[in-house]
Amino acid sequence: MDVTIIIDSLPSLLQATLMTVLLAAVSIIIALVIGFFAAIVRIVKVRILNGIATAYVSIIRGTPLLVQIFVIYYGLPQIGISLDPISSGVVALSLNAGAYLSESFRASILAVDNGQMEASLSMGMTYSQALRRIILPQSLRIAIPTLSNTFIVLIKDTSLVSVITVTELLQMSSLIIAKTFEPLTIYLLAAAIYWILITFFTTILDKLEIRTSKYLVR
Amino acid sequence: MSIIQINNLKKSYGTNEVLQGIDLTIAKSEVVVIMGPSGSGKSTLLRCLNFLEEPTEGIIRIGEFQIDAGGKANRQRKKEIRELRKKTGFVFQSFNLFPHKTAIENVMEGPIIIHGTKLEEARILAKALLTKVGLGDRCDYYPAQLSGGQQQRVAIARSLALNPMVMLYDEPTSALDPELVKEVLQVIKDLAREGMTMIIVTHEMSFAKDVADRVIFMDNGVIVEQGTSEEIFLKPKEERTKQFLSIVE
């Protein structure tokens, strides 16, 4: 193992890490929106949309992410929808994480004690006022641990879009290895970067969980 | 004129008829205590008054708001139910305070959301109400930091903040440790003295003797008998009332 190889390849790897973070960040934001609305639609049982959301969650959770990526990148052009690799990656990752988030949002909303809704309604609030002011703030706290878990999985899953030529951390590692023939060093380096990245975000989300739970402390 | 009128109120769950046609008229400032064994329908009756349970049949009027049971859940009806709820405070056995809000925020929530009261005004109102229930020094505590008795008093203040015509209490002290019951009952007594119209479902007999203008004994979804607390507790006419009282006492 040669230290100069590490030093030489680090700038490229860090640049590719930016792509990984970008993919994860953009995807989690879109996934949060999708997951939130899919959860609400299913809880309020909005006609038609409820069925669509249920089917969406079932299909996404029931198929491998890699297959989803292939369908979007290689499959959709056949019906005239061509997306560049990065967009395809973002679409696949957001749709995938969105399905999992919708399940955790749904569970966390249902986990709020029914008395909270009753108390809100008995004051004369509308259902949506009660949801917005009383139920959702409490369910957010409940959702944070699973939310942070989904985000961690999402960061790791970005490595799968390397197969459609997005130059993120894993793809860059492979490119460097093709030149240096040092697979162990470079892949371990990539693993270390993933690990640091995930530890960083886990710490932040843990802090957020503690902050949002402060009202429960006696 | 009466402030609450209930005509032939029925409620069934499937084939199980929990309320079998209740008729009840309550005058302004009257304090009515409802007693009865568990499963007698007393809580259901109270919850129907606030449409937390949808009655199967009958008519409910509170103040000027009259709603027929079993109507279509359209926009207009939902609005009417909300209007009725704004005028009836409901106090739960399990308090149901909003745990993510402080005591004062709990009390401010109604005025701000329902009445559109300005933040500062709501704060002054909430502070006054918390002081009234003896918790003026607990404004910034979260529910988890308060005792059960204190939480229930905050819940009463929260209901009062909407300036209700009627207060409904569903076993307000049943979830409390014995030593905390008194402070909650005292708050309810003070409200009775001020002339608040109240319906209280409770098992606290000495409290009922103290505060009730009328005691109603329910069993199996019907009103078995009603009268002053003396009539019910000392000279009950019905066999079922006697039985119940002998077990409770």
Tab-separated table of C-alpha atoms in Angstrom:
chain	number	residue	atom	x	y	z
A	1	MET	CA	0.000	0.000	0.000
A	2	ASP	CA	1.375	3.307	-1.046
A	3	VAL	CA	0.531	6.493	0.837
A	4	THR	CA	1.145	8.663	-2.207
A	5	ILE	CA	-1.688	6.859	-3.990
A	6	ILE	CA	-4.030	7.906	-1.202
A	7	ILE	CA	-2.853	11.502	-1.342
A	8	ASP	CA	-3.006	11.597	-5.124
A	9	SER	CA	-6.496	10.130	-5.402
A	10	LEU	CA	-8.058	11.951	-2.475
A	11	PRO	CA	-8.965	15.177	-4.344
A	12	SER	CA	-10.866	13.239	-7.038
A	13	LEU	CA	-12.571	11.076	-4.446
A	14	LEU	CA	-13.652	14.077	-2.388
A	15	GLN	CA	-15.006	15.759	-5.490
A	16	ALA	CA	-17.007	12.618	-6.235
A	17	THR	CA	-18.175	12.608	-2.618
A	18	LEU	CA	-19.771	15.979	-3.324
A	19	MET	CA	-21.800	14.265	-6.035
A	20	THR	CA	-22.798	11.559	-3.569
A	21	VAL	CA	-23.919	14.160	-1.029
A	22	LEU	CA	-25.720	16.130	-3.715
A	23	LEU	CA	-27.591	13.036	-4.914
A	24	ALA	CA	-28.548	12.117	-1.356
A	25	ALA	CA	-29.544	15.664	-0.375
A	26	VAL	CA	-31.690	16.380	-3.424
A	27	SER	CA	-33.279	12.934	-3.272
A	28	ILE	CA	-34.112	13.098	0.443
A	29	ILE	CA	-35.830	16.462	-0.006
A	30	ILE	CA	-37.982	15.186	-2.868
A	31	ALA	CA	-38.557	11.933	-0.970
A	32	LEU	CA	-39.747	13.840	2.109
A	33	VAL	CA	-42.343	15.648	0.021
A	34	ILE	CA	-43.482	12.462	-1.750
A	35	GLY	CA	-43.496	10.468	1.495
A	36	PHE	CA	-45.424	13.128	3.372
A	37	PHE	CA	-48.185	13.451	0.799
A	38	ALA	CA	-48.413	9.713	0.212
A	39	ALA	CA	-48.832	9.233	3.970
A	40	ILE	CA	-51.481	11.958	4.321
A	41	VAL	CA	-53.412	10.706	1.305
A	42	ARG	CA	-53.511	7.228	2.813
A	43	ILE	CA	-54.453	8.332	6.307
A	44	VAL	CA	-57.218	10.694	5.232
A	45	LYS	CA	-58.240	8.063	2.639
A	46	VAL	CA	-58.561	10.497	-0.251
A	47	ARG	CA	-60.418	8.656	-2.976
A	48	ILE	CA	-58.351	7.340	-5.951
A	49	LEU	CA	-55.144	8.954	-4.628
A	50	ASN	CA	-55.262	6.526	-1.706
A	51	GLY	CA	-55.166	3.609	-4.135
A	52	ILE	CA	-52.384	5.149	-6.192
A	53	ALA	CA	-50.270	5.803	-3.095
A	54	THR	CA	-50.823	2.282	-1.779
A	55	ALA	CA	-49.827	0.752	-5.125
A	56	TYR	CA	-46.776	3.030	-5.355
A	57	VAL	CA	-45.513	2.025	-1.913
A	58	SER	CA	-46.137	-1.646	-2.614
A	59	ILE	CA	-44.364	-1.633	-5.982
A	60	ILE	CA	-41.348	0.350	-4.807
A	61	ARG	CA	-40.886	-1.718	-1.675
A	62	GLY	CA	-41.438	-4.919	-3.592
A	63	THR	CA	-38.754	-4.401	-6.256
A	64	PRO	CA	-34.968	-3.923	-6.056
A	65	LEU	CA	-33.660	-0.383	-6.344
A	66	LEU	CA	-31.242	-1.525	-9.036
A	67	VAL	CA	-34.146	-2.702	-11.183
A	68	GLN	CA	-35.901	0.629	-10.618
A	69	ILE	CA	-32.785	2.473	-11.742
A	70	PHE	CA	-32.551	0.338	-14.905
A	71	VAL	CA	-36.219	0.843	-15.732
A	72	ILE	CA	-35.880	4.603	-15.412
A	73	TYR	CA	-32.523	4.999	-17.206
A	74	TYR	CA	-32.622	2.243	-19.817
A	75	GLY	CA	-36.334	1.506	-20.015
A	76	LEU	CA	-38.093	4.868	-20.191
A	77	PRO	CA	-36.259	6.125	-23.344
A	78	GLN	CA	-38.175	3.437	-25.214
A	79	ILE	CA	-41.398	5.384	-24.590
A	80	GLY	CA	-39.730	8.707	-25.295
A	81	ILE	CA	-38.694	9.723	-21.778
A	82	SER	CA	-34.920	10.150	-21.798
A	83	LEU	CA	-33.303	11.402	-18.634
A	84	ASP	CA	-29.593	12.018	-18.177
A	85	PRO	CA	-27.837	9.731	-15.668
A	86	ILE	CA	-27.925	12.180	-12.753
A	87	SER	CA	-31.629	12.964	-13.186
A	88	SER	CA	-32.421	9.255	-13.528
A	89	GLY	CA	-30.503	8.611	-10.327
A	90	VAL	CA	-32.332	11.357	-8.452
A	91	VAL	CA	-35.732	10.154	-9.701
A	92	ALA	CA	-35.023	6.550	-8.728
A	93	LEU	CA	-33.575	7.403	-5.331
A	94	SER	CA	-36.383	9.847	-4.453
A	95	LEU	CA	-39.137	7.485	-5.505
A	96	ASN	CA	-37.487	4.698	-3.550
A	97	ALA	CA	-36.866	6.615	-0.324
A	98	GLY	CA	-40.265	8.319	-0.661
A	99	ALA	CA	-42.043	4.990	-0.407
A	100	TYR	CA	-40.188	4.038	2.759
A	101	LEU	CA	-40.685	7.491	4.266
A	102	SER	CA	-44.399	7.421	3.565
A	103	GLU	CA	-44.626	4.243	5.617
A	104	SER	CA	-42.709	5.734	8.524
A	105	PHE	CA	-44.705	8.976	8.377
A	106	ARG	CA	-47.919	7.009	8.310
A	107	ALA	CA	-46.889	4.888	11.277
A	108	SER	CA	-45.730	7.922	13.238
A	109	ILE	CA	-48.968	9.832	12.609
A	110	LEU	CA	-51.017	6.828	13.694
A	111	ALA	CA	-48.791	6.476	16.762
A	112	VAL	CA	-49.982	9.802	18.180
A	113	ASP	CA	-52.572	9.097	20.856
A	114	ASN	CA	-56.127	9.344	19.564
A	115	GLY	CA	-56.982	11.605	22.514
A	116	GLN	CA	-54.924	14.351	20.882
A	117	MET	CA	-57.211	14.408	17.855
A	118	GLU	CA	-60.288	14.234	20.089
A	119	ALA	CA	-59.089	17.107	22.242
A	120	SER	CA	-58.410	19.214	19.146
A	121	LEU	CA	-61.741	18.436	17.512
A	122	SER	CA	-63.629	19.013	20.773
A	123	MET	CA	-62.266	22.565	20.768
A	124	GLY	CA	-63.822	23.131	17.359
A	125	MET	CA	-60.712	22.716	15.217
A	126	THR	CA	-61.095	21.337	11.712
A	127	TYR	CA	-59.460	18.012	10.942
A	128	SER	CA	-56.671	19.693	8.990
A	129	GLN	CA	-56.051	22.282	11.720
A	130	ALA	CA	-55.737	19.461	14.236
A	131	LEU	CA	-53.384	17.574	11.929
A	132	ARG	CA	-51.215	20.598	11.290
A	133	ARG	CA	-51.068	22.133	14.750
A	134	ILE	CA	-51.284	19.131	17.045
A	135	ILE	CA	-50.719	15.766	15.370
A	136	LEU	CA	-47.909	16.406	12.868
A	137	PRO	CA	-45.527	18.179	15.268
A	138	GLN	CA	-45.774	15.193	17.589
A	139	SER	CA	-45.464	12.604	14.842
A	140	LEU	CA	-42.346	14.311	13.509
A	141	ARG	CA	-40.546	13.494	16.742
A	142	ILE	CA	-41.684	9.895	16.497
A	143	ALA	CA	-40.606	9.751	12.845
A	144	ILE	CA	-37.072	11.092	13.279
A	145	PRO	CA	-35.337	7.794	14.160
A	146	THR	CA	-36.772	5.949	11.135
A	147	LEU	CA	-36.295	9.055	9.023
A	148	SER	CA	-32.625	9.146	9.860
A	149	ASN	CA	-32.378	5.456	9.126
A	150	THR	CA	-33.906	5.993	5.669
A	151	PHE	CA	-31.463	8.818	5.034
A	152	ILE	CA	-28.490	6.601	5.925
A	153	VAL	CA	-29.725	3.888	3.596
A	154	LEU	CA	-30.230	6.540	0.920
A	155	ILE	CA	-26.628	7.727	1.212
A	156	LYS	CA	-25.423	4.152	0.740
A	157	ASP	CA	-27.876	3.540	-2.101
A	158	THR	CA	-26.382	6.412	-4.097
A	159	SER	CA	-23.537	3.984	-4.830
A	160	LEU	CA	-25.960	2.006	-6.997
A	161	VAL	CA	-26.275	4.823	-9.518
A	162	SER	CA	-22.611	4.245	-10.383
A	163	VAL	CA	-23.955	1.549	-12.727
A	164	ILE	CA	-25.556	4.224	-14.910
A	165	THR	CA	-22.281	6.140	-15.168
A	166	VAL	CA	-22.905	8.821	-12.565
A	167	THR	CA	-19.479	9.741	-11.268
A	168	GLU	CA	-20.170	9.571	-7.587
A	169	LEU	CA	-17.860	8.185	-4.919
A	170	LEU	CA	-17.968	4.509	-5.914
A	171	GLN	CA	-17.768	5.160	-9.665
A	172	MET	CA	-14.781	7.479	-9.127
A	173	SER	CA	-13.083	4.812	-7.007
A	174	SER	CA	-13.440	2.299	-9.827
A	175	LEU	CA	-12.059	4.813	-12.326
A	176	ILE	CA	-9.024	5.451	-10.139
A	177	ILE	CA	-8.477	1.721	-9.621
A	178	ALA	CA	-8.491	1.231	-13.393
A	179	LYS	CA	-5.431	3.481	-13.531
A	180	THR	CA	-3.627	2.557	-10.305
A	181	PHE	CA	-4.466	-1.150	-9.868
A	182	GLU	CA	-4.862	-0.611	-6.095
A	183	PRO	CA	-8.384	-1.918	-5.421
A	184	LEU	CA	-7.906	-2.599	-1.711
A	185	THR	CA	-6.514	0.839	-0.894
A	186	ILE	CA	-8.983	2.794	-2.955
A	187	TYR	CA	-12.106	0.844	-2.022
A	188	LEU	CA	-11.153	1.016	1.660
A	189	LEU	CA	-10.640	4.740	1.221
A	190	ALA	CA	-14.100	5.025	-0.346
A	191	ALA	CA	-15.577	2.966	2.489
A	192	ALA	CA	-13.922	5.272	5.030
A	193	ILE	CA	-15.407	8.323	3.326
A	194	TYR	CA	-18.906	6.755	3.346
A	195	TRP	CA	-18.451	5.918	7.005
A	196	ILE	CA	-17.374	9.453	7.964
A	197	LEU	CA	-20.224	10.910	5.933
A	198	ILE	CA	-22.847	8.711	7.566
A	199	THR	CA	-21.486	9.192	11.068
A	200	PHE	CA	-21.633	12.932	10.512
A	201	PHE	CA	-25.297	12.896	9.480
A	202	THR	CA	-26.243	10.378	12.181
A	203	THR	CA	-24.818	12.673	14.838
A	204	ILE	CA	-26.776	15.646	13.514
A	205	LEU	CA	-30.034	13.681	13.364
A	206	ASP	CA	-29.507	12.261	16.855
A	207	LYS	CA	-29.109	15.813	18.153
A	208	LEU	CA	-32.310	16.794	16.369
A	209	GLU	CA	-34.130	13.896	17.993
A	210	ILE	CA	-32.982	14.962	21.446
A	211	ARG	CA	-33.990	18.563	20.736
A	212	THR	CA	-37.476	17.676	19.552
A	213	SER	CA	-37.990	15.387	22.550
A	214	LYS	CA	-37.100	17.939	25.183
A	215	TYR	CA	-40.724	18.459	26.192
A	216	LEU	CA	-40.965	14.844	27.292
A	217	VAL	CA	-38.254	15.226	29.916
A	218	ARG	CA	-39.643	15.615	33.382
B	1	MET	CA	-85.078	28.734	28.465
B	2	SER	CA	-83.090	25.570	28.795
B	3	ILE	CA	-79.525	25.680	27.553
B	4	ILE	CA	-79.286	21.984	26.634
B	5	GLN	CA	-82.033	19.888	25.215
B	6	ILE	CA	-81.716	16.262	24.178
B	7	ASN	CA	-84.587	14.416	22.562
B	8	ASN	CA	-84.750	10.660	22.122
B	9	LEU	CA	-80.983	10.272	21.786
B	10	LYS	CA	-79.915	6.823	20.658
B	11	LYS	CA	-76.525	5.350	19.941
B	12	SER	CA	-75.773	1.831	18.732
B	13	TYR	CA	-72.584	0.030	17.917
B	14	GLY	CA	-73.783	-2.632	15.538
B	15	THR	CA	-76.604	-4.387	17.334
B	16	ASN	CA	-75.485	-3.149	20.732
B	17	GLU	CA	-77.677	-0.208	21.730
B	18	VAL	CA	-75.617	1.816	24.195
B	19	LEU	CA	-78.088	4.692	24.520
B	20	GLN	CA	-81.729	3.721	24.271
B	21	GLY	CA	-83.517	7.012	23.832
B	22	ILE	CA	-82.332	9.655	26.285
B	23	ASP	CA	-84.442	12.759	26.954
B	24	LEU	CA	-82.805	15.462	28.981
B	25	THR	CA	-83.279	19.166	29.517
B	26	ILE	CA	-80.739	21.231	31.381
B	27	ALA	CA	-81.238	24.777	32.547
B	28	LYS	CA	-78.668	27.545	32.441
B	29	SER	CA	-76.256	27.398	35.401
B	30	GLU	CA	-77.477	23.963	36.355
B	31	VAL	CA	-74.891	21.436	37.523
B	32	VAL	CA	-75.810	17.882	36.596
B	33	VAL	CA	-73.884	14.865	37.806
B	34	ILE	CA	-74.313	11.603	35.916
B	35	MET	CA	-73.532	8.373	37.760
B	36	GLY	CA	-73.896	4.749	36.899
B	37	PRO	CA	-71.995	1.499	36.513
B	38	SER	CA	-69.433	1.153	33.743
B	39	GLY	CA	-71.088	0.353	30.436
B	40	SER	CA	-74.215	2.246	31.443
B	41	GLY	CA	-73.719	4.719	28.599
B	42	LYS	CA	-72.913	7.794	30.659
B	43	SER	CA	-69.643	8.580	28.885
B	44	THR	CA	-71.213	7.865	25.506
B	45	LEU	CA	-74.000	10.312	26.301
B	46	LEU	CA	-71.471	13.006	27.132
B	47	ARG	CA	-69.413	12.294	24.026
B	48	CYS	CA	-72.520	12.414	21.851
B	49	LEU	CA	-73.238	15.906	23.162
B	50	ASN	CA	-69.969	17.036	21.634
B	51	PHE	CA	-70.318	14.775	18.587
B	52	LEU	CA	-67.118	12.947	19.486
B	53	GLU	CA	-69.486	10.047	18.961
B	54	GLU	CA	-72.059	10.378	16.213
B	55	PRO	CA	-75.476	9.541	17.683
B	56	THR	CA	-77.633	7.130	15.701
B	57	GLU	CA	-80.884	8.931	16.328
B	58	GLY	CA	-82.274	11.957	18.120
B	59	ILE	CA	-81.829	15.690	18.389
B	60	ILE	CA	-79.260	17.648	20.368
B	61	ARG	CA	-79.569	21.356	21.040
B	62	ILE	CA	-76.984	23.359	22.933
B	63	GLY	CA	-77.745	27.064	23.087
B	64	GLU	CA	-78.852	28.078	19.638
B	65	PHE	CA	-77.089	25.181	17.921
B	66	GLN	CA	-79.372	22.304	17.078
B	67	ILE	CA	-78.107	19.251	15.262
B	68	ASP	CA	-80.047	16.163	14.261
B	69	ALA	CA	-78.373	12.794	14.555
B	70	GLY	CA	-77.491	10.737	11.516
B	71	GLY	CA	-77.305	13.679	9.135
B	72	LYS	CA	-75.069	13.517	6.060
B	73	ALA	CA	-71.485	14.472	6.869
B	74	ASN	CA	-71.457	17.362	4.422
B	75	ARG	CA	-69.598	20.642	4.722
B	76	GLN	CA	-72.544	22.493	6.253
B	77	ARG	CA	-73.114	19.889	8.962
B	78	LYS	CA	-69.428	19.672	9.806
B	79	LYS	CA	-69.429	23.417	10.262
B	80	GLU	CA	-72.461	23.274	12.539
B	81	ILE	CA	-70.795	20.598	14.641
B	82	ARG	CA	-67.671	22.758	14.935
B	83	GLU	CA	-69.769	25.723	16.029
B	84	LEU	CA	-71.442	23.591	18.682
B	85	ARG	CA	-68.071	22.292	19.887
B	86	LYS	CA	-66.685	25.799	20.212
B	87	LYS	CA	-69.434	26.514	22.706
B	88	THR	CA	-68.986	23.335	24.762
B	89	GLY	CA	-65.827	22.683	26.744
B	90	PHE	CA	-64.912	19.017	27.046
B	91	VAL	CA	-62.651	17.704	29.799
B	92	PHE	CA	-61.262	14.196	29.328
B	93	GLN	CA	-60.412	11.544	31.860
B	94	SER	CA	-56.906	11.350	30.406
B	95	PHE	CA	-56.477	15.176	30.184
B	96	ASN	CA	-55.262	15.002	26.570
B	97	LEU	CA	-53.095	18.070	26.931
B	98	PHE	CA	-50.870	18.811	23.960
B	99	PRO	CA	-47.522	17.437	25.183
B	100	HIS	CA	-45.405	19.508	22.809
B	101	LYS	CA	-46.832	22.756	24.118
B	102	THR	CA	-46.330	24.421	27.500
B	103	ALA	CA	-49.256	24.929	29.870
B	104	ILE	CA	-49.835	28.466	28.679
B	105	GLU	CA	-49.497	27.454	25.013
B	106	ASN	CA	-52.088	24.752	25.589
B	107	VAL	CA	-54.527	27.349	26.855
B	108	MET	CA	-53.644	29.870	24.128
B	109	GLU	CA	-54.155	27.356	21.309
B	110	GLY	CA	-57.952	27.580	21.240
B	111	PRO	CA	-58.286	31.364	21.258
B	112	ILE	CA	-55.586	31.735	18.584
B	113	ILE	CA	-56.815	29.019	16.229
B	114	ILE	CA	-60.548	29.131	16.844
B	115	HIS	CA	-61.213	32.781	17.668
B	116	GLY	CA	-58.276	34.325	15.831
B	117	THR	CA	-57.192	36.107	18.995
B	118	LYS	CA	-53.900	37.992	18.778
B	119	LEU	CA	-50.893	36.324	20.408
B	120	GLU	CA	-50.428	38.879	23.182
B	121	GLU	CA	-54.126	39.002	24.002
B	122	ALA	CA	-54.273	35.209	24.082
B	123	ARG	CA	-51.283	35.150	26.417
B	124	ILE	CA	-52.968	37.553	28.844
B	125	LEU	CA	-56.197	35.524	28.757
B	126	ALA	CA	-54.342	32.231	29.240
B	127	LYS	CA	-52.292	33.612	32.109
B	128	ALA	CA	-55.480	34.790	33.830
B	129	LEU	CA	-57.154	31.415	33.380
B	130	LEU	CA	-54.137	29.478	34.650
B	131	THR	CA	-54.044	31.776	37.672
B	132	LYS	CA	-57.727	31.098	38.195
B	133	VAL	CA	-57.112	27.330	38.362
B	134	GLY	CA	-54.188	27.941	40.714
B	135	LEU	CA	-51.386	27.432	38.207
B	136	GLY	CA	-50.268	30.968	37.498
B	137	ASP	CA	-46.721	29.929	38.415
B	138	ARG	CA	-46.687	26.918	36.058
B	139	CYS	CA	-47.267	28.707	32.743
B	140	ASP	CA	-44.034	27.594	31.092
B	141	TYR	CA	-44.074	23.981	32.262
B	142	TYR	CA	-44.660	21.192	29.794
B	143	PRO	CA	-47.461	18.738	30.649
B	144	ALA	CA	-44.888	16.019	31.419
B	145	GLN	CA	-43.491	18.274	34.141
B	146	LEU	CA	-46.861	18.659	35.874
B	147	SER	CA	-48.731	16.309	38.206
B	148	GLY	CA	-51.968	14.705	37.035
B	149	GLY	CA	-54.038	17.132	39.072
B	150	GLN	CA	-52.174	20.072	37.617
B	151	GLN	CA	-52.555	18.708	34.098
B	152	GLN	CA	-56.290	18.329	34.533
B	153	ARG	CA	-56.551	21.895	35.815
B	154	VAL	CA	-54.649	23.111	32.745
B	155	ALA	CA	-57.108	21.103	30.629
B	156	ILE	CA	-60.018	22.868	32.346
B	157	ALA	CA	-58.366	26.240	31.716
B	158	ARG	CA	-57.858	25.243	28.085
B	159	SER	CA	-61.579	24.567	27.726
B	160	LEU	CA	-62.536	27.771	29.516
B	161	ALA	CA	-60.364	29.785	27.140
B	162	LEU	CA	-62.985	29.375	24.434
B	163	ASN	CA	-65.586	30.912	26.713
B	164	PRO	CA	-67.998	27.958	26.517
B	165	MET	CA	-71.692	28.017	27.396
B	166	VAL	CA	-71.447	24.537	28.851
B	167	MET	CA	-68.683	22.408	30.339
B	168	LEU	CA	-68.712	18.635	29.963
B	169	TYR	CA	-66.505	16.488	32.198
B	170	ASP	CA	-65.908	12.823	31.417
B	171	GLU	CA	-64.686	11.266	34.689
B	172	PRO	CA	-62.276	14.145	35.292
B	173	THR	CA	-60.659	12.624	38.380
B	174	SER	CA	-60.676	8.919	37.563
B	175	ALA	CA	-57.076	8.910	36.325
B	176	LEU	CA	-55.762	10.788	39.345
B	177	ASP	CA	-54.019	9.670	42.509
B	178	PRO	CA	-56.398	10.109	45.469
B	179	GLU	CA	-54.500	13.032	46.962
B	180	LEU	CA	-54.800	14.992	43.692
B	181	VAL	CA	-58.552	14.597	43.250
B	182	LYS	CA	-59.467	17.420	45.606
B	183	GLU	CA	-57.652	20.211	43.791
B	184	VAL	CA	-59.456	19.365	40.545
B	185	LEU	CA	-62.869	19.074	42.174
B	186	GLN	CA	-62.280	22.423	43.900
B	187	VAL	CA	-61.774	24.103	40.525
B	188	ILE	CA	-65.019	22.556	39.251
B	189	LYS	CA	-66.850	23.669	42.392
B	190	ASP	CA	-65.613	27.230	41.941
B	191	LEU	CA	-66.944	27.208	38.394
B	192	ALA	CA	-70.298	25.937	39.650
B	193	ARG	CA	-70.443	28.824	42.074
B	194	GLU	CA	-69.811	31.241	39.210
B	195	GLY	CA	-72.864	29.888	37.433
B	196	MET	CA	-71.251	27.735	34.745
B	197	THR	CA	-73.594	25.131	33.297
B	198	MET	CA	-71.940	21.752	33.711
B	199	ILE	CA	-72.506	18.066	33.143
B	200	ILE	CA	-70.131	15.875	35.107
B	201	VAL	CA	-69.743	12.141	34.778
B	202	THR	CA	-68.085	11.025	37.998
B	203	HIS	CA	-67.936	8.399	40.723
B	204	GLU	CA	-67.118	10.978	43.436
B	205	MET	CA	-70.233	10.831	45.550
B	206	SER	CA	-69.377	13.370	48.211
B	207	PHE	CA	-68.488	15.782	45.453
B	208	ALA	CA	-71.825	15.111	43.771
B	209	LYS	CA	-73.611	15.821	47.059
B	210	ASP	CA	-71.712	19.082	47.348
B	211	VAL	CA	-72.079	20.486	43.901
B	212	ALA	CA	-74.914	18.833	41.985
B	213	ASP	CA	-78.256	20.529	41.455
B	214	ARG	CA	-79.396	17.285	39.965
B	215	VAL	CA	-78.065	13.738	39.999
B	216	ILE	CA	-78.885	11.368	37.180
B	217	PHE	CA	-78.480	7.637	37.578
B	218	MET	CA	-78.011	5.722	34.344
B	219	ASP	CA	-77.936	2.011	33.630
B	220	ASN	CA	-78.059	0.019	30.397
B	221	GLY	CA	-78.405	3.082	28.221
B	222	VAL	CA	-81.402	4.635	29.965
B	223	ILE	CA	-81.902	7.198	32.707
B	224	VAL	CA	-83.108	5.060	35.612
B	225	GLU	CA	-83.921	7.947	37.885
B	226	GLN	CA	-82.978	11.525	38.573
B	227	GLY	CA	-83.449	14.074	41.319
B	228	THR	CA	-81.561	16.172	43.837
B	229	SER	CA	-78.521	14.511	45.369
B	230	GLU	CA	-80.549	13.948	48.540
B	231	GLU	CA	-83.334	12.218	46.666
B	232	ILE	CA	-80.941	9.945	44.823
B	233	PHE	CA	-78.441	9.179	47.575
B	234	LEU	CA	-80.717	9.061	50.614
B	235	LYS	CA	-84.072	7.977	49.234
B	236	PRO	CA	-83.504	6.188	45.925
B	237	LYS	CA	-86.735	4.765	44.516
B	238	GLU	CA	-85.428	2.313	41.973
B	239	GLU	CA	-83.967	-1.043	42.930
B	240	ARG	CA	-81.046	-0.681	40.523
B	241	THR	CA	-80.066	2.668	42.022
B	242	LYS	CA	-80.111	1.176	45.527
B	243	GLN	CA	-77.970	-1.722	44.367
B	244	PHE	CA	-75.421	0.551	42.737
B	245	LEU	CA	-75.215	2.870	45.729
B	246	SER	CA	-74.758	-0.008	48.152
B	247	ILE	CA	-71.777	-1.218	46.130
B	248	VAL	CA	-70.170	2.199	45.735
B	249	GLU	CA	-70.569	3.238	49.356
